[in-house]
Amino acid sequence: ATLCFQAFLQMCNLPIRVICRANAEYMSPSGKLPFIHVGNQVVSELGPIVQFVKAKGHSLSDGLDEVQKAEMKAYMELVNNMLLTAELYLQWCDDVTVEEITHPRYGSPYPWPLNRILSYQKQWEVRRKMKAIGWAGKTLEQVLEDVDQCCHALSQRLGTQPYFFNKQPTELDALVFGHLFTILTTQLITDELSEKVKNYSNLTAFCRRIEQQYFEGHDKDSSTIAARSSKRSLLR
Amino acid sequence: MAAPMELSCWGGDWGLPSLHPESLTVMAYAKFSGAPLTVNTINNPWRAPKGDLPVLVSEDIVISQPAKILNFLRKQKYNADYDLSAKQGADTLAYIALLEEKLLPALLHTFWVEAENYCSVTKPWFASRIAFPLRLYLPGKMSREALNRILLTKGGPPLYSLTEVEAQIYRDAKECLNLLSKRLGTSQFFFGDTPTTLDAFAFGFLAPIYKVCFPRVQLQEHLKQLPNLCRFCDDILTCYFRLTVSGHSPAGQDTADANLQKLTQLVNKESNLIEKMDDNLRKSPQHPPRKLTTLKLAAGGEESSPMSRLSP
């Protein structure tokens, strides 16, 4: 999720500094990460940040007409609905991943037993949510199939264009980049999720293009993939 | 050519074949793609094979969620999306996600969580159709599940109270309706002249908001300000849901038949009365003609009083 913001702000040509803090969730006004701190204002979550940036005079989607804006919102919901939920499912509902990766990573800033308690609490919360939206009954294969369908749709929409709405990047591009890059670079037990995304060459090319265009100049020392994923894990 | 397929779902009212958005979606898709479904309205979801409605039963296969049912129908060659391009197929997925994320919470709230609506319309309607003793438990359970779903998906911080969550979900729903309206524009269906999966889903979500009469109707009022969406719902209802055979006719057909019967009765009564009046006029010419209006007004109800008024 962090990467979406960084991408978005880079696309708006706004300079940012990324800081990792263990208590970041508590500093955020909405309890959700990431958030930006500008002057004496603190804003969190993609929607409010986009509006905040727009109010300051930078907007990426001004050139779109009404129907395209509707399409952009719809695709953003698709990404949130499918990719985000699938990521959450994999992190918290797939037992193998939970044991080996998520629990240690989530609880790492805290001493025992707090790390176990907090991670169990978060897991219970996420599982409740999955049950409410009907994802609790899904198996891993079904989740992967949903991700595949979502990537297929994104790939079809992108086609051979450089960005989703042709020449200019928009919030949708930032969001998709953030999610796909995370999937491609985070190391999990199995590589099935990233394999699904790699099946669509235009999506991987899209990610690489945005990375080169907007991140290469910014992160000179930590351009390696491993460093980026560990930085992200602390922020989450 | 395929095995007979049977769909079990919630019943309907207010001119709709079903009140349940998911059931409506499946029924609409079946009509669009020409799939021969026999529709059973059962009002006891626990009697359904998986405890969840709508459910499709075909030979030994039992499928319960709308997306899966639609996939099954497509595999059986009942495909309403045949003419869509790949990009339009992708758009379909995106818009369905938009509907589920933005419109569904408000729909659930209007039906199941808003106290006045729930107590005066939803609960009595469902309770009157579910058998005793399940009717004492099931509406409450559905209401709790709806609230749970809304709170878990939308109710995190910075929204700390139910009223803030409600305000947010209605804002989202109104925005979603506006976006749908812009996307539909002036065309008859979302992708041109033939209805597709997206039209089925949109109809399933919009029609209950549009047609069901609730005391608290902010979403319905907003929808009524978007005439192309109202026209969309009405078109689908008149084209695809009035033409069913009487075996499993929707409530709309029943009321149309009942209205027709009433009209025939009224006309018969009036003609009888007019005949009697003619006779009386011939017998006693001083009867003023204004009696005609009283006759017409009373003809809708009792026939005895005008008769008594006429007889000298």
XYZ file of C-alpha atoms in Angstrom, chain B residues 15 241-242 249-264:
19
model
C -43.686 -5.510 -9.200
C -40.272 -10.127 -16.789
C -43.801 -9.589 -18.063
C -45.395 -15.893 -13.095
C -43.912 -13.057 -11.116
C -46.023 -10.955 -8.791
C -46.320 -8.266 -11.461
C -48.187 -10.587 -13.777
C -50.517 -11.590 -10.970
C -51.419 -8.036 -10.146
C -51.911 -7.288 -13.841
C -54.312 -10.208 -14.095
C -56.100 -9.192 -10.937
C -56.392 -5.641 -12.233
C -57.779 -6.887 -15.502
C -60.373 -8.938 -13.669
C -61.382 -6.008 -11.530
C -61.677 -3.817 -14.589
C -63.878 -6.360 -16.355
